[in-house]
Amino acid sequence: YPTRLWEENRADLNGALASIRYGERALRVLCETHSHEKVVTFMRHLRTHAASVLRQTLSQIDRKIWRAQERLDDGSELRVAITRKGAGLRFDFGGSAPVHAGN
């Protein structure tokens, strides 16, 4: 608050809602076609597989630091440093502007 372009924000929200509704309908059809239990089982398999692929990909990333910085519309600075830490990534926003009341 206050938003600058309400029409664009509303269009973005409507697009997000439409995609959620579409996904809900598609999930209902899957459950009606293959059973709720089977869909849940395969969703679990998919989540496990995705986690495995992500861990494998992260293990191949160099142990270096990537840095980026950007300024928000009000001039506030946003900084991030990303490093590989163990099997994951660490995101450090140190040096960024403090939290403020704007969006």
mmCIF file of N, CA and C in Angstrom:
data_model
loop_
_atom_site.group_PDB
_atom_site.id
_atom_site.type_symbol
_atom_site.label_atom_id
_atom_site.label_comp_id
_atom_site.label_asym_id
_atom_site.label_seq_id
_atom_site.Cartn_x
_atom_site.Cartn_y
_atom_site.Cartn_z
ATOM 1 N N TYR A 1 0.840 -1.171 0.000
ATOM 2 C CA TYR A 1 0.000 0.000 0.000
ATOM 3 C C TYR A 1 0.874 1.218 0.000
ATOM 4 N N PRO A 2 0.611 2.252 -0.681
ATOM 5 C CA PRO A 2 -0.384 2.289 -1.755
ATOM 6 C C PRO A 2 0.191 1.666 -3.026
ATOM 7 N N THR A 3 -0.660 1.007 -3.764
ATOM 8 C CA THR A 3 -0.226 0.406 -5.017
ATOM 9 C C THR A 3 -0.162 1.477 -6.099
ATOM 10 N N ARG A 4 0.744 1.303 -7.030
ATOM 11 C CA ARG A 4 0.894 2.286 -8.108
ATOM 12 C C ARG A 4 -0.055 2.001 -9.261
ATOM 13 N N LEU A 5 -0.218 0.730 -9.606
ATOM 14 C CA LEU A 5 -1.010 0.379 -10.780
ATOM 15 C C LEU A 5 -2.022 -0.706 -10.409
ATOM 16 N N TRP A 6 -3.142 -0.300 -9.851
ATOM 17 C CA TRP A 6 -4.134 -1.247 -9.366
ATOM 18 C C TRP A 6 -4.607 -2.191 -10.468
ATOM 19 N N GLU A 7 -4.802 -1.693 -11.679
ATOM 20 C CA GLU A 7 -5.287 -2.538 -12.765
ATOM 21 C C GLU A 7 -4.326 -3.690 -13.053
ATOM 22 N N GLU A 8 -3.024 -3.402 -13.050
ATOM 23 C CA GLU A 8 -2.042 -4.459 -13.292
ATOM 24 C C GLU A 8 -2.015 -5.453 -12.133
ATOM 25 N N ASN A 9 -2.080 -4.952 -10.909
ATOM 26 C CA ASN A 9 -2.099 -5.843 -9.742
ATOM 27 C C ASN A 9 -3.318 -6.759 -9.790
ATOM 28 N N ARG A 10 -4.472 -6.203 -10.126
ATOM 29 C CA ARG A 10 -5.696 -7.005 -10.203
ATOM 30 C C ARG A 10 -5.582 -8.042 -11.307
ATOM 31 N N ALA A 11 -5.021 -7.675 -12.443
ATOM 32 C CA ALA A 11 -4.833 -8.628 -13.545
ATOM 33 C C ALA A 11 -3.887 -9.751 -13.120
ATOM 34 N N ASP A 12 -2.812 -9.411 -12.399
ATOM 35 C CA ASP A 12 -1.888 -10.436 -11.903
ATOM 36 C C ASP A 12 -2.602 -11.393 -10.951
ATOM 37 N N LEU A 13 -3.394 -10.852 -10.046
ATOM 38 C CA LEU A 13 -4.133 -11.696 -9.093
ATOM 39 C C LEU A 13 -5.148 -12.576 -9.816
ATOM 40 N N ASN A 14 -5.842 -12.018 -10.786
ATOM 41 C CA ASN A 14 -6.813 -12.816 -11.545
ATOM 42 C C ASN A 14 -6.116 -13.937 -12.321
ATOM 43 N N GLY A 15 -4.944 -13.661 -12.860
ATOM 44 C CA GLY A 15 -4.184 -14.695 -13.556
ATOM 45 C C GLY A 15 -3.760 -15.804 -12.599
ATOM 46 N N ALA A 16 -3.319 -15.423 -11.416
ATOM 47 C CA ALA A 16 -2.921 -16.420 -10.420
ATOM 48 C C ALA A 16 -4.116 -17.273 -10.002
ATOM 49 N N LEU A 17 -5.244 -16.640 -9.765
ATOM 50 C CA LEU A 17 -6.454 -17.384 -9.386
ATOM 51 C C LEU A 17 -6.906 -18.326 -10.501
ATOM 52 N N ALA A 18 -6.824 -17.875 -11.731
ATOM 53 C CA ALA A 18 -7.221 -18.730 -12.861
ATOM 54 C C ALA A 18 -6.331 -19.973 -12.937
ATOM 55 N N SER A 19 -5.036 -19.802 -12.718
ATOM 56 C CA SER A 19 -4.139 -20.957 -12.775
ATOM 57 C C SER A 19 -4.411 -21.919 -11.622
ATOM 58 N N ILE A 20 -4.743 -21.398 -10.454
ATOM 59 C CA ILE A 20 -5.080 -22.256 -9.312
ATOM 60 C C ILE A 20 -6.358 -23.035 -9.600
ATOM 61 N N ARG A 21 -7.348 -22.360 -10.146
ATOM 62 C CA ARG A 21 -8.612 -23.042 -10.475
ATOM 63 C C ARG A 21 -8.402 -24.122 -11.537
ATOM 64 N N TYR A 22 -7.585 -23.834 -12.524
ATOM 65 C CA TYR A 22 -7.290 -24.817 -13.570
ATOM 66 C C TYR A 22 -6.606 -26.039 -12.948
ATOM 67 N N GLY A 23 -5.619 -25.790 -12.108
ATOM 68 C CA GLY A 23 -4.918 -26.883 -11.450
ATOM 69 C C GLY A 23 -5.835 -27.712 -10.571
ATOM 70 N N GLU A 24 -6.747 -27.050 -9.877
ATOM 71 C CA GLU A 24 -7.704 -27.765 -9.037
ATOM 72 C C GLU A 24 -8.576 -28.696 -9.884
ATOM 73 N N ARG A 25 -9.086 -28.177 -10.996
ATOM 74 C CA ARG A 25 -9.910 -29.010 -11.884
ATOM 75 C C ARG A 25 -9.124 -30.198 -12.426
ATOM 76 N N ALA A 26 -7.896 -29.958 -12.852
ATOM 77 C CA ALA A 26 -7.065 -31.032 -13.402
ATOM 78 C C ALA A 26 -6.781 -32.094 -12.334
ATOM 79 N N LEU A 27 -6.540 -31.657 -11.103
ATOM 80 C CA LEU A 27 -6.281 -32.608 -10.017
ATOM 81 C C LEU A 27 -7.523 -33.434 -9.705
ATOM 82 N N ARG A 28 -8.692 -32.811 -9.736
ATOM 83 C CA ARG A 28 -9.946 -33.548 -9.516
ATOM 84 C C ARG A 28 -10.138 -34.628 -10.597
ATOM 85 N N VAL A 29 -9.857 -34.267 -11.842
ATOM 86 C CA VAL A 29 -9.997 -35.240 -12.939
ATOM 87 C C VAL A 29 -9.033 -36.405 -12.724
ATOM 88 N N LEU A 30 -7.791 -36.114 -12.338
ATOM 89 C CA LEU A 30 -6.832 -37.187 -12.073
ATOM 90 C C LEU A 30 -7.342 -38.122 -10.975
ATOM 91 N N CYS A 31 -7.859 -37.546 -9.892
ATOM 92 C CA CYS A 31 -8.360 -38.359 -8.782
ATOM 93 C C CYS A 31 -9.579 -39.180 -9.195
ATOM 94 N N GLU A 32 -10.447 -38.592 -10.006
ATOM 95 C CA GLU A 32 -11.627 -39.328 -10.468
ATOM 96 C C GLU A 32 -11.233 -40.458 -11.425
ATOM 97 N N THR A 33 -10.190 -40.233 -12.207
ATOM 98 C CA THR A 33 -9.755 -41.214 -13.198
ATOM 99 C C THR A 33 -8.909 -42.330 -12.585
ATOM 100 N N HIS A 34 -8.020 -41.966 -11.662
ATOM 101 C CA HIS A 34 -7.031 -42.927 -11.157
ATOM 102 C C HIS A 34 -7.135 -43.223 -9.663
ATOM 103 N N SER A 35 -7.986 -42.578 -8.952
ATOM 104 C CA SER A 35 -8.201 -42.694 -7.501
ATOM 105 C C SER A 35 -7.299 -41.729 -6.735
ATOM 106 N N HIS A 36 -7.850 -41.251 -5.651
ATOM 107 C CA HIS A 36 -7.136 -40.306 -4.783
ATOM 108 C C HIS A 36 -5.837 -40.926 -4.272
ATOM 109 N N GLU A 37 -5.893 -42.167 -3.833
ATOM 110 C CA GLU A 37 -4.725 -42.833 -3.258
ATOM 111 C C GLU A 37 -3.582 -42.940 -4.261
ATOM 112 N N LYS A 38 -3.913 -43.306 -5.492
ATOM 113 C CA LYS A 38 -2.884 -43.453 -6.519
ATOM 114 C C LYS A 38 -2.247 -42.097 -6.847
ATOM 115 N N VAL A 39 -3.054 -41.054 -6.932
ATOM 116 C CA VAL A 39 -2.531 -39.713 -7.231
ATOM 117 C C VAL A 39 -1.604 -39.261 -6.107
ATOM 118 N N VAL A 40 -2.009 -39.464 -4.863
ATOM 119 C CA VAL A 40 -1.172 -39.068 -3.722
ATOM 120 C C VAL A 40 0.145 -39.849 -3.733
ATOM 121 N N THR A 41 0.074 -41.135 -4.017
ATOM 122 C CA THR A 41 1.289 -41.964 -4.080
ATOM 123 C C THR A 41 2.258 -41.435 -5.129
ATOM 124 N N PHE A 42 1.759 -41.142 -6.321
ATOM 125 C CA PHE A 42 2.647 -40.659 -7.378
ATOM 126 C C PHE A 42 3.136 -39.234 -7.107
ATOM 127 N N MET A 43 2.340 -38.428 -6.414
ATOM 128 C CA MET A 43 2.801 -37.091 -6.024
ATOM 129 C C MET A 43 3.974 -37.216 -5.048
ATOM 130 N N ARG A 44 3.897 -38.179 -4.137
ATOM 131 C CA ARG A 44 5.007 -38.415 -3.208
ATOM 132 C C ARG A 44 6.249 -38.871 -3.956
ATOM 133 N N HIS A 45 6.075 -39.783 -4.916
ATOM 134 C CA HIS A 45 7.220 -40.235 -5.727
ATOM 135 C C HIS A 45 7.842 -39.065 -6.483
ATOM 136 N N LEU A 46 7.010 -38.211 -7.032
ATOM 137 C CA LEU A 46 7.505 -37.052 -7.783
ATOM 138 C C LEU A 46 8.294 -36.117 -6.865
ATOM 139 N N ARG A 47 7.781 -35.857 -5.672
ATOM 140 C CA ARG A 47 8.477 -34.979 -4.723
ATOM 141 C C ARG A 47 9.836 -35.580 -4.328
ATOM 142 N N THR A 48 9.865 -36.889 -4.084
ATOM 143 C CA THR A 48 11.119 -37.561 -3.728
ATOM 144 C C THR A 48 12.119 -37.484 -4.876
ATOM 145 N N HIS A 49 11.653 -37.722 -6.095
ATOM 146 C CA HIS A 49 12.527 -37.656 -7.270
ATOM 147 C C HIS A 49 13.062 -36.234 -7.467
ATOM 148 N N ALA A 50 12.200 -35.240 -7.344
ATOM 149 C CA ALA A 50 12.626 -33.848 -7.529
ATOM 150 C C ALA A 50 13.688 -33.468 -6.495
ATOM 151 N N ALA A 51 13.506 -33.895 -5.256
ATOM 152 C CA ALA A 51 14.485 -33.603 -4.206
ATOM 153 C C ALA A 51 15.824 -34.257 -4.526
ATOM 154 N N SER A 52 15.784 -35.476 -5.040
ATOM 155 C CA SER A 52 17.007 -36.191 -5.401
ATOM 156 C C SER A 52 17.744 -35.482 -6.533
ATOM 157 N N VAL A 53 17.007 -35.072 -7.549
ATOM 158 C CA VAL A 53 17.617 -34.364 -8.684
ATOM 159 C C VAL A 53 18.209 -33.040 -8.218
ATOM 160 N N LEU A 54 17.509 -32.328 -7.343
ATOM 161 C CA LEU A 54 18.020 -31.056 -6.845
ATOM 162 C C LEU A 54 19.298 -31.264 -6.030
ATOM 163 N N ARG A 55 19.320 -32.259 -5.151
ATOM 164 C CA ARG A 55 20.531 -32.540 -4.372
ATOM 165 C C ARG A 55 21.710 -32.871 -5.287
ATOM 166 N N GLN A 56 21.462 -33.676 -6.311
ATOM 167 C CA GLN A 56 22.520 -34.043 -7.253
ATOM 168 C C GLN A 56 23.030 -32.804 -7.998
ATOM 169 N N THR A 57 22.122 -31.954 -8.433
ATOM 170 C CA THR A 57 22.507 -30.737 -9.146
ATOM 171 C C THR A 57 23.303 -29.803 -8.245
ATOM 172 N N LEU A 58 22.840 -29.620 -6.995
ATOM 173 C CA LEU A 58 23.553 -28.734 -6.067
ATOM 174 C C LEU A 58 24.951 -29.258 -5.747
ATOM 175 N N SER A 59 25.117 -30.569 -5.713
ATOM 176 C CA SER A 59 26.431 -31.132 -5.399
ATOM 177 C C SER A 59 27.452 -30.816 -6.486
ATOM 178 N N GLN A 60 27.000 -30.476 -7.687
ATOM 179 C CA GLN A 60 27.903 -30.182 -8.801
ATOM 180 C C GLN A 60 28.233 -28.697 -8.919
ATOM 181 N N ILE A 61 27.609 -27.873 -8.089
ATOM 182 C CA ILE A 61 27.846 -26.425 -8.145
ATOM 183 C C ILE A 61 29.146 -26.094 -7.420
ATOM 184 N N ASP A 62 29.944 -25.232 -8.031
ATOM 185 C CA ASP A 62 31.199 -24.803 -7.417
ATOM 186 C C ASP A 62 30.938 -24.151 -6.065
ATOM 187 N N ARG A 63 31.905 -24.285 -5.183
ATOM 188 C CA ARG A 63 31.811 -23.648 -3.865
ATOM 189 C C ARG A 63 32.373 -22.226 -3.966
ATOM 190 N N LYS A 64 31.637 -21.378 -4.640
ATOM 191 C CA LYS A 64 32.036 -19.976 -4.739
ATOM 192 C C LYS A 64 30.855 -19.131 -4.287
ATOM 193 N N ILE A 65 31.032 -17.849 -4.274
ATOM 194 C CA ILE A 65 29.974 -16.938 -3.825
ATOM 195 C C ILE A 65 29.460 -16.160 -5.035
ATOM 196 N N TRP A 66 28.154 -16.156 -5.206
ATOM 197 C CA TRP A 66 27.508 -15.328 -6.230
ATOM 198 C C TRP A 66 26.872 -14.150 -5.516
ATOM 199 N N ARG A 67 27.050 -12.963 -6.059
ATOM 200 C CA ARG A 67 26.502 -11.753 -5.444
ATOM 201 C C ARG A 67 25.664 -10.989 -6.466
ATOM 202 N N ALA A 68 24.632 -10.356 -5.950
ATOM 203 C CA ALA A 68 23.799 -9.488 -6.791
ATOM 204 C C ALA A 68 23.266 -8.361 -5.935
ATOM 205 N N GLN A 69 22.992 -7.257 -6.581
ATOM 206 C CA GLN A 69 22.355 -6.144 -5.877
ATOM 207 C C GLN A 69 21.418 -5.432 -6.837
ATOM 208 N N GLU A 70 20.386 -4.859 -6.258
ATOM 209 C CA GLU A 70 19.359 -4.171 -7.035
ATOM 210 C C GLU A 70 18.792 -3.067 -6.162
ATOM 211 N N ARG A 71 18.246 -2.057 -6.813
ATOM 212 C CA ARG A 71 17.578 -0.989 -6.062
ATOM 213 C C ARG A 71 16.071 -1.096 -6.307
ATOM 214 N N LEU A 72 15.311 -0.971 -5.223
ATOM 215 C CA LEU A 72 13.861 -0.964 -5.335
ATOM 216 C C LEU A 72 13.399 0.386 -5.867
ATOM 217 N N ASP A 73 12.113 0.489 -6.162
ATOM 218 C CA ASP A 73 11.582 1.737 -6.724
ATOM 219 C C ASP A 73 11.872 2.955 -5.855
ATOM 220 N N ASP A 74 11.901 2.747 -4.537
ATOM 221 C CA ASP A 74 12.134 3.894 -3.641
ATOM 222 C C ASP A 74 13.619 4.139 -3.392
ATOM 223 N N GLY A 75 14.488 3.386 -4.069
ATOM 224 C CA GLY A 75 15.928 3.562 -3.917
ATOM 225 C C GLY A 75 16.558 2.646 -2.884
ATOM 226 N N SER A 76 15.762 1.921 -2.121
ATOM 227 C CA SER A 76 16.300 1.000 -1.120
ATOM 228 C C SER A 76 17.129 -0.076 -1.814
ATOM 229 N N GLU A 77 18.273 -0.393 -1.218
ATOM 230 C CA GLU A 77 19.157 -1.381 -1.829
ATOM 231 C C GLU A 77 18.834 -2.777 -1.309
ATOM 232 N N LEU A 78 18.818 -3.721 -2.236
ATOM 233 C CA LEU A 78 18.602 -5.130 -1.916
ATOM 234 C C LEU A 78 19.852 -5.867 -2.374
ATOM 235 N N ARG A 79 20.520 -6.559 -1.429
ATOM 236 C CA ARG A 79 21.744 -7.298 -1.746
ATOM 237 C C ARG A 79 21.567 -8.757 -1.348
ATOM 238 N N VAL A 80 22.206 -9.642 -2.115
ATOM 239 C CA VAL A 80 22.202 -11.056 -1.764
ATOM 240 C C VAL A 80 23.547 -11.665 -2.132
ATOM 241 N N ALA A 81 23.998 -12.557 -1.254
ATOM 242 C CA ALA A 81 25.181 -13.371 -1.527
ATOM 243 C C ALA A 81 24.735 -14.822 -1.379
ATOM 244 N N ILE A 82 25.002 -15.638 -2.395
ATOM 245 C CA ILE A 82 24.569 -17.034 -2.395
ATOM 246 C C ILE A 82 25.816 -17.913 -2.388
ATOM 247 N N THR A 83 25.880 -18.826 -1.421
ATOM 248 C CA THR A 83 27.000 -19.755 -1.332
ATOM 249 C C THR A 83 26.463 -21.165 -1.162
ATOM 250 N N ARG A 84 27.234 -22.113 -1.653
ATOM 251 C CA ARG A 84 26.879 -23.512 -1.430
ATOM 252 C C ARG A 84 27.328 -23.880 -0.028
ATOM 253 N N LYS A 85 26.427 -24.458 0.733
ATOM 254 C CA LYS A 85 26.734 -24.840 2.106
ATOM 255 C C LYS A 85 26.249 -26.260 2.307
ATOM 256 N N GLY A 86 27.171 -27.199 2.416
ATOM 257 C CA GLY A 86 26.800 -28.598 2.552
ATOM 258 C C GLY A 86 26.039 -29.048 1.321
ATOM 259 N N ALA A 87 24.862 -29.616 1.551
ATOM 260 C CA ALA A 87 24.047 -30.103 0.433
ATOM 261 C C ALA A 87 23.068 -29.040 -0.054
ATOM 262 N N GLY A 88 23.149 -27.827 0.483
ATOM 263 C CA GLY A 88 22.189 -26.794 0.114
ATOM 264 C C GLY A 88 22.861 -25.494 -0.270
ATOM 265 N N LEU A 89 22.059 -24.453 -0.313
ATOM 266 C CA LEU A 89 22.538 -23.112 -0.622
ATOM 267 C C LEU A 89 22.219 -22.198 0.551
ATOM 268 N N ARG A 90 23.055 -21.201 0.745
ATOM 269 C CA ARG A 90 22.822 -20.201 1.788
ATOM 270 C C ARG A 90 22.611 -18.859 1.112
ATOM 271 N N PHE A 91 21.520 -18.196 1.463
ATOM 272 C CA PHE A 91 21.180 -16.885 0.919
ATOM 273 C C PHE A 91 21.372 -15.862 2.025
ATOM 274 N N ASP A 92 22.292 -14.930 1.839
ATOM 275 C CA ASP A 92 22.595 -13.904 2.836
ATOM 276 C C ASP A 92 22.186 -12.543 2.279
ATOM 277 N N PHE A 93 21.221 -11.913 2.934
ATOM 278 C CA PHE A 93 20.746 -10.603 2.493
ATOM 279 C C PHE A 93 21.389 -9.472 3.300
ATOM 280 N N GLY A 94 22.496 -9.755 3.965
ATOM 281 C CA GLY A 94 23.208 -8.733 4.720
ATOM 282 C C GLY A 94 23.606 -7.569 3.825
ATOM 283 N N GLY A 95 23.519 -6.365 4.361
ATOM 284 C CA GLY A 95 23.845 -5.185 3.581
ATOM 285 C C GLY A 95 22.660 -4.596 2.844
ATOM 286 N N SER A 96 21.518 -5.278 2.914
ATOM 287 C CA SER A 96 20.299 -4.751 2.299
ATOM 288 C C SER A 96 19.722 -3.643 3.170
ATOM 289 N N ALA A 97 18.899 -2.823 2.574
ATOM 290 C CA ALA A 97 18.210 -1.768 3.325
ATOM 291 C C ALA A 97 17.323 -2.399 4.388
ATOM 292 N N PRO A 98 17.083 -1.684 5.478
ATOM 293 C CA PRO A 98 16.200 -2.239 6.501
ATOM 294 C C PRO A 98 14.756 -2.345 5.991
ATOM 295 N N VAL A 99 13.950 -3.119 6.706
ATOM 296 C CA VAL A 99 12.550 -3.266 6.370
ATOM 297 C C VAL A 99 11.869 -1.905 6.457
ATOM 298 N N HIS A 100 10.975 -1.625 5.513
ATOM 299 C CA HIS A 100 10.254 -0.347 5.539
ATOM 300 C C HIS A 100 8.780 -0.592 5.251
ATOM 301 N N ALA A 101 7.989 0.435 5.399
ATOM 302 C CA ALA A 101 6.531 0.303 5.318
ATOM 303 C C ALA A 101 6.006 0.119 3.898
ATOM 304 N N GLY A 102 6.798 0.422 2.880
ATOM 305 C CA GLY A 102 6.325 0.274 1.499
ATOM 306 C C GLY A 102 6.222 -1.180 1.084
ATOM 307 N N ASN A 103 5.708 -1.424 -0.155
ATOM 308 C CA ASN A 103 5.639 -2.817 -0.582
ATOM 309 C C ASN A 103 7.015 -3.232 -0.959
#
